[in-house]
Coordinates of N, CA and C in Angstrom, one line a residue:
X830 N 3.4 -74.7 11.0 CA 4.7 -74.0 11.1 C 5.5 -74.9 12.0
X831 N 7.0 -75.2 11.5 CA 7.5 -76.0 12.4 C 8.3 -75.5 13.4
X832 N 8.5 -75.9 14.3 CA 9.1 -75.0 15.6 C 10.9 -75.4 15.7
X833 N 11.3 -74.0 15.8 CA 12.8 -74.2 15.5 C 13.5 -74.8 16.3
X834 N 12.9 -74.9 17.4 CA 13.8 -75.8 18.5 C 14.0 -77.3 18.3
X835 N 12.6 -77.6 17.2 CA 12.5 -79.1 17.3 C 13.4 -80.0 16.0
X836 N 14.2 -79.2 15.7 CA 15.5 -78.9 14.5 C 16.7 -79.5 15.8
X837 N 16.8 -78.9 16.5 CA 18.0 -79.0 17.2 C 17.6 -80.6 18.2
X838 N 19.0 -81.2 18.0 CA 18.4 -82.3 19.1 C 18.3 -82.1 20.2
X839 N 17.5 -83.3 21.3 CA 17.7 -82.8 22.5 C 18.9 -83.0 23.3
X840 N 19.7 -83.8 22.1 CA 20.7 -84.2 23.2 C 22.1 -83.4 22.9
X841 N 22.1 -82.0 22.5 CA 22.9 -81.4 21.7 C 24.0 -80.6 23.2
X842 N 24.8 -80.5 23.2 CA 25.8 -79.8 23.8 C 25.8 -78.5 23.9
X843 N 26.1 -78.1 25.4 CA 25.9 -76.9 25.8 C 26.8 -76.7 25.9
X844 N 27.6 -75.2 25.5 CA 29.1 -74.7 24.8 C 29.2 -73.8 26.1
X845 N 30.7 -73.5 26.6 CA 30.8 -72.6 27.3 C 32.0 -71.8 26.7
X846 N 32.4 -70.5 27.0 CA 33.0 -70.0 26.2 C 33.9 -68.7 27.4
X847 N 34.7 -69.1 27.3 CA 35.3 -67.9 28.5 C 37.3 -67.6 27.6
X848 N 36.6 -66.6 26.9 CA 37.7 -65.7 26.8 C 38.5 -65.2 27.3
X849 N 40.0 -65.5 27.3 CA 41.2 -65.3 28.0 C 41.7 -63.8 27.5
X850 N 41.7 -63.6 26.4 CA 41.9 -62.4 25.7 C 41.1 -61.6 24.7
X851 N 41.4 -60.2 24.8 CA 40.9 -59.4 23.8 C 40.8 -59.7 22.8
X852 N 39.8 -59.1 21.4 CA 40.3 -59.3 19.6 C 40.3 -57.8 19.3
X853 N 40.9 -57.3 18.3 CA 40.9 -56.4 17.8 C 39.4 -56.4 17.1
X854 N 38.8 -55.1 16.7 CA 37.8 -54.8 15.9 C 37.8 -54.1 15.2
X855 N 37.2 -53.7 14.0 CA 37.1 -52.3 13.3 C 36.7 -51.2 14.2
X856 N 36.2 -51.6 15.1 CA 35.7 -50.1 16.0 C 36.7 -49.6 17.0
X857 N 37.7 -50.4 17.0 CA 39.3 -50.0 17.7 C 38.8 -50.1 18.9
X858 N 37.8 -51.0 20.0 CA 37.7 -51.1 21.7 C 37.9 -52.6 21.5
X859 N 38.5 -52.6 22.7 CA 39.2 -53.9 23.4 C 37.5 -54.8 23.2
X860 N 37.2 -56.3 22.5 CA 36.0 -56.7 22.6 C 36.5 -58.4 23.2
X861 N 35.4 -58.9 24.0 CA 36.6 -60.5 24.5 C 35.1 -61.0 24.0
X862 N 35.1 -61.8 22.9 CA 34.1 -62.3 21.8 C 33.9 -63.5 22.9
X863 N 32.6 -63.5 23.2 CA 32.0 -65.3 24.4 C 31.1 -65.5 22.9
X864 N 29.9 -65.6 22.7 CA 29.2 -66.6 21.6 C 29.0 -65.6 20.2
X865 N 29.7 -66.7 19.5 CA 29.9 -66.2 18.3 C 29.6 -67.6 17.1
X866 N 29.7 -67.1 16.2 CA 29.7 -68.9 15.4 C 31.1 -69.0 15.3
X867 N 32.0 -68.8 15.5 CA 33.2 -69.3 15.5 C 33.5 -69.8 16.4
X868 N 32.8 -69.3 17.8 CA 33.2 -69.9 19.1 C 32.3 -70.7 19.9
X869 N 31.3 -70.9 19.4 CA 30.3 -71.7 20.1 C 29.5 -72.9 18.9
X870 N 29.4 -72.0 17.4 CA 28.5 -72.5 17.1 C 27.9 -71.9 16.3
X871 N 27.1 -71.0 16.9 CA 26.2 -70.1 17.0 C 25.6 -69.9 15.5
X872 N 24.2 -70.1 15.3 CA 23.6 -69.7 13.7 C 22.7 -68.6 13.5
X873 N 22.9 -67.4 14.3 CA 21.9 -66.3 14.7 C 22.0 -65.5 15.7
X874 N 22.8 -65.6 16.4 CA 23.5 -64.5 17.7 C 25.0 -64.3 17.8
X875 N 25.2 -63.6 18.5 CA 26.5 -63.4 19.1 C 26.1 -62.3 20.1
X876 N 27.1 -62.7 21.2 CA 27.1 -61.8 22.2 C 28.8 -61.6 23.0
X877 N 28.9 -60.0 23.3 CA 30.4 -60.2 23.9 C 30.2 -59.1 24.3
X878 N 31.6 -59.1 25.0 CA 32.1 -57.9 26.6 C 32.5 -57.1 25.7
X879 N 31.9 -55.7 25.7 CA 33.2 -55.2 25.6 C 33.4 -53.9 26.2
X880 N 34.8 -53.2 26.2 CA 35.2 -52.0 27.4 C 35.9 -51.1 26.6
X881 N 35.4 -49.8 27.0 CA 35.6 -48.5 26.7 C 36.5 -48.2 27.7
X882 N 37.6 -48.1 27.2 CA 38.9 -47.3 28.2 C 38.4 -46.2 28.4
X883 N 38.7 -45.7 29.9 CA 38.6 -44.0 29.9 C 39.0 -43.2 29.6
X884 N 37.9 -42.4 29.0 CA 38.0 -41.2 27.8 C 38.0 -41.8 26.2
X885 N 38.0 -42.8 25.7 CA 38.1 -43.5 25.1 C 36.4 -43.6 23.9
X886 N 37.2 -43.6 22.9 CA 35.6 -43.9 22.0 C 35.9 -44.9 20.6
X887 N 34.9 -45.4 20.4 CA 35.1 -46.5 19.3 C 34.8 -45.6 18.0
X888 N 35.3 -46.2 17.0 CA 35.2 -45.7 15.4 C 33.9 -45.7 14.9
X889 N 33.5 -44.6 14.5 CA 32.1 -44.3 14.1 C 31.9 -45.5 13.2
X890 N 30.4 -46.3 13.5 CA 30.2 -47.2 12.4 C 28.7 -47.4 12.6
X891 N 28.5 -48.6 11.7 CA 27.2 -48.9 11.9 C 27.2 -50.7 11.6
X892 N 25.9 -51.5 11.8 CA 26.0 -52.8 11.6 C 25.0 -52.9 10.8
X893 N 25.3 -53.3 9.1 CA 24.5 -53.7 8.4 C 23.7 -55.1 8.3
X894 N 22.7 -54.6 8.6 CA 21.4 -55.9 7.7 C 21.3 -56.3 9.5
X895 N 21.6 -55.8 10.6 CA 21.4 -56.7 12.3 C 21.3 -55.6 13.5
X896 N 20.4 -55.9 13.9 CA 19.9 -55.2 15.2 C 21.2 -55.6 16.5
X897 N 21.2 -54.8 17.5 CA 22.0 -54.6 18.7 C 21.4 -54.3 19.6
X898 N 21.6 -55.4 20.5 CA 21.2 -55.0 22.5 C 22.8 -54.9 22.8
X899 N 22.1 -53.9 23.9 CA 23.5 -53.7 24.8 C 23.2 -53.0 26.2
X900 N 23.8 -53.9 27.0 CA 23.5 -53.5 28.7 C 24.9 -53.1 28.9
X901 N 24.7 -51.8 29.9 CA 25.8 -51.1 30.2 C 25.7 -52.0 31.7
X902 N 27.1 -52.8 32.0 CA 27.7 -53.5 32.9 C 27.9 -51.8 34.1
X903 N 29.0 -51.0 33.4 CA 29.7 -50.3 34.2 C 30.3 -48.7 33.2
X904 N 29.9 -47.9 34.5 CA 30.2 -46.4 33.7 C 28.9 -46.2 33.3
X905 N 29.4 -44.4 32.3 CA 28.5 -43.9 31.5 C 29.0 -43.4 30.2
X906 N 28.9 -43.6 29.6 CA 28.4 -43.8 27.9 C 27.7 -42.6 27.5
X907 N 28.2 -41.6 26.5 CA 28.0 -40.7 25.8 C 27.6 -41.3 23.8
X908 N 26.6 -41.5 23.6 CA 26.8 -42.5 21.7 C 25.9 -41.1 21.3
X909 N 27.1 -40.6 20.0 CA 26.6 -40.0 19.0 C 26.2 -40.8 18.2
X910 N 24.8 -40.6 17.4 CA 24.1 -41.3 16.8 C 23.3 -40.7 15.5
X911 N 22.8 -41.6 14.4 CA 22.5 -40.6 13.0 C 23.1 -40.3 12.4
X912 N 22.6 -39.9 11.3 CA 22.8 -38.9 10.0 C 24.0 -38.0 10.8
X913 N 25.2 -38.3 10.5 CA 26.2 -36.8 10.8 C 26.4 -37.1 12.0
X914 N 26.1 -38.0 13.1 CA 26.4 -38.4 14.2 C 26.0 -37.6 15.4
X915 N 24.9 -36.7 14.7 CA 24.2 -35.4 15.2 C 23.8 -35.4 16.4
X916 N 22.6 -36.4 16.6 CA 21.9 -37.0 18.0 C 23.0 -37.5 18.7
X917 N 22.8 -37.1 20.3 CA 23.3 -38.1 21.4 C 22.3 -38.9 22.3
X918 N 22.9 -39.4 23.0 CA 21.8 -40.1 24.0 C 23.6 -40.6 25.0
X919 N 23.2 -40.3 26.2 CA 23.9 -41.1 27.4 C 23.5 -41.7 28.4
X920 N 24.2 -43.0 28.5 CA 23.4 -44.3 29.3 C 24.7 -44.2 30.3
X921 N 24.1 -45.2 31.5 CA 24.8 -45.6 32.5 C 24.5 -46.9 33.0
X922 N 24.8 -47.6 34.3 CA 25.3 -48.8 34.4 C 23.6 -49.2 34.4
X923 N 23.4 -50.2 34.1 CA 21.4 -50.6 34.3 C 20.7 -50.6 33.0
X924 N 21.5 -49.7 32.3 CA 20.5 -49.5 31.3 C 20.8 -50.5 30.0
X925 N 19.5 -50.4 29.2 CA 19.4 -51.4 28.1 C 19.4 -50.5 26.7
X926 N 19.9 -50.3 25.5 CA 20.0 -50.2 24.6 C 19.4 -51.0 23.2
X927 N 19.3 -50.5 22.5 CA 18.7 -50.8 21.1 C 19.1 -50.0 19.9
X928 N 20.0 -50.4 18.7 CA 20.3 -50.2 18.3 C 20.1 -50.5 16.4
X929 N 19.0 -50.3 15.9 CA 18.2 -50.7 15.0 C 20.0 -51.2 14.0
X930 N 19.4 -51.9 12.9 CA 20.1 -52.1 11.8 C 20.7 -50.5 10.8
X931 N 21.8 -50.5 10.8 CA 22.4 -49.7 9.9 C 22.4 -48.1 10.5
X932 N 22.1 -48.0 12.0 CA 22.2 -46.7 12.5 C 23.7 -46.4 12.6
X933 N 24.1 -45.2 12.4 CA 25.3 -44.9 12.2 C 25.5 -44.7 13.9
X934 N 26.8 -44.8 14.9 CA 26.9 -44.3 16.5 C 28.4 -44.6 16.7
X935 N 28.6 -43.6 17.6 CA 30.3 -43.9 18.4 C 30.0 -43.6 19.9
X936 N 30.2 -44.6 20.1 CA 30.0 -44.6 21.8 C 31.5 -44.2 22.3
X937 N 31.3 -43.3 23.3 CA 32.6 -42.7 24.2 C 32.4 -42.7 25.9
X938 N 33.2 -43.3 26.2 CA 33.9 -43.3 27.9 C 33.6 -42.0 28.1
X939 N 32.3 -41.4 29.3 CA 32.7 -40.5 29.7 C 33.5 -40.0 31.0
X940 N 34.0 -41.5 31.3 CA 35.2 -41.3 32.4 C 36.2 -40.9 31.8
X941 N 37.1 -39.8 32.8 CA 38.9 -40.2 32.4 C 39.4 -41.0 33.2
X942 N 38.9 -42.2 34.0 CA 39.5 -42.6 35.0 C 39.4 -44.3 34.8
X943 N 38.2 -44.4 34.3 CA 37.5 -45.6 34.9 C 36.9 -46.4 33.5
X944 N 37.6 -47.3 32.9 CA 36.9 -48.0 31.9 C 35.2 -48.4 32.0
X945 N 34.2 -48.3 30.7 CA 32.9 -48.9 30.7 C 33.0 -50.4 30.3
X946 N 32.3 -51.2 30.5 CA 31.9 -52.0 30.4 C 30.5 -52.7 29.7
X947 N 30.4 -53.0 28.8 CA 29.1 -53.3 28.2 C 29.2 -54.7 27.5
X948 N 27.7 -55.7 27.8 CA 27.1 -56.8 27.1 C 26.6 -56.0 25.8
X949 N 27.1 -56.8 24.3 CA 26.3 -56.4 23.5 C 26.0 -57.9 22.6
X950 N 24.8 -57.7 22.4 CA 23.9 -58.8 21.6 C 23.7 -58.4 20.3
X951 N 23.9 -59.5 19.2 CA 23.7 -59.0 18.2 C 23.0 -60.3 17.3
X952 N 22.1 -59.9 16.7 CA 21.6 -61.3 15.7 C 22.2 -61.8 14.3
X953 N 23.4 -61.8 14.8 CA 24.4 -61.8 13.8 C 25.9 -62.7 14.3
X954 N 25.5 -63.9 13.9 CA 26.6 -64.7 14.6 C 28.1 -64.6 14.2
X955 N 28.4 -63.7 13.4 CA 30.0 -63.1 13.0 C 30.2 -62.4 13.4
X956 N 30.6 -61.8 14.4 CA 30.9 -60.4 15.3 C 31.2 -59.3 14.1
X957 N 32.2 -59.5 13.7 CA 32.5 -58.5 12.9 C 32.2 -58.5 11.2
X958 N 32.0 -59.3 10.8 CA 31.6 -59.2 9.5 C 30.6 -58.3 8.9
X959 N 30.0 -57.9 9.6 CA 29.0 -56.8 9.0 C 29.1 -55.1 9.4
X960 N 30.2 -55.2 10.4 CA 30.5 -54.0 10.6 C 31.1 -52.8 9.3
X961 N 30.8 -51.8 9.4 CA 30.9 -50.7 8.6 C 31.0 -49.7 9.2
X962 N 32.7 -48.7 8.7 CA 33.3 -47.7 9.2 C 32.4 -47.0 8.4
X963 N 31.9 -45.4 9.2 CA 30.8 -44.4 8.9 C 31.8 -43.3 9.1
X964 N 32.0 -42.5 8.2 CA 32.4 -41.3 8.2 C 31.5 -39.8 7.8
X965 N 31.1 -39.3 9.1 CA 30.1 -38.3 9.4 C 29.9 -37.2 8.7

């Protein structure tokens, strides 16, 4: 089996990526895209900031055919989750998430004061291309 690192040269360029501004998304929260394949490269990940204004919740959706990590930076986080958006679960700053392929979820600010903050990882180097609005 060949090893996928030994594809890439060794003398290949290390990308830095520091976003100045927001992009809009289908899930309507402020997201500032760092590695993406548009912005780095990237043939299998992406990862970016993104912030839940307070009180604030993104558009029910789900990510087809790609799994999601997400470390909550800051705040706490209310995500309806499932069939009907039935289940909840609420995280705070420390915690790690997992978010299988094609789970339906809307994450909500449960500050009114104080924007959240969250890393989310995805194995899917188009941020948004695979996203899908879910209606409950």
């Amino acid at each position: 089996m060949a090893d996928s690192a030994a594809s890439t040269p060794a003398d290949a360029e290390i990308i830095t990526v520091r976003p100045q501004h927001d992009t809009a998304t289908l899930q309507k929260l402020p997201y500032f895209v760092g590695i993406s394949g548009a912005t780095a490269g990237s043939q299998g990940i992406s990862m970016n900031l993104v912030i839940i204004p307070p009180g604030a919740s993104a558009e029910p959706h789900f990510h087809r055919d790609y799994e999601t990590a997400i470390y909550i930076l800051k705040g706490r986080v209310k995500t309806a989750y499932g069939e009907g958006l039935k289940k909840t679960i609420v995280n705070e700053a420390g915690d790690f998430l997992y978010i299988p392929p094609g789970v339906p979820h809307q994450p909500t600010n449960l500050s009114a004061t104080e924007p959240a903050q969250a890393l989310v990882a995805r194995n899917d180097p188009n941020e948004q291309e695979n996203v899908v609005l879910y209606s409950a």
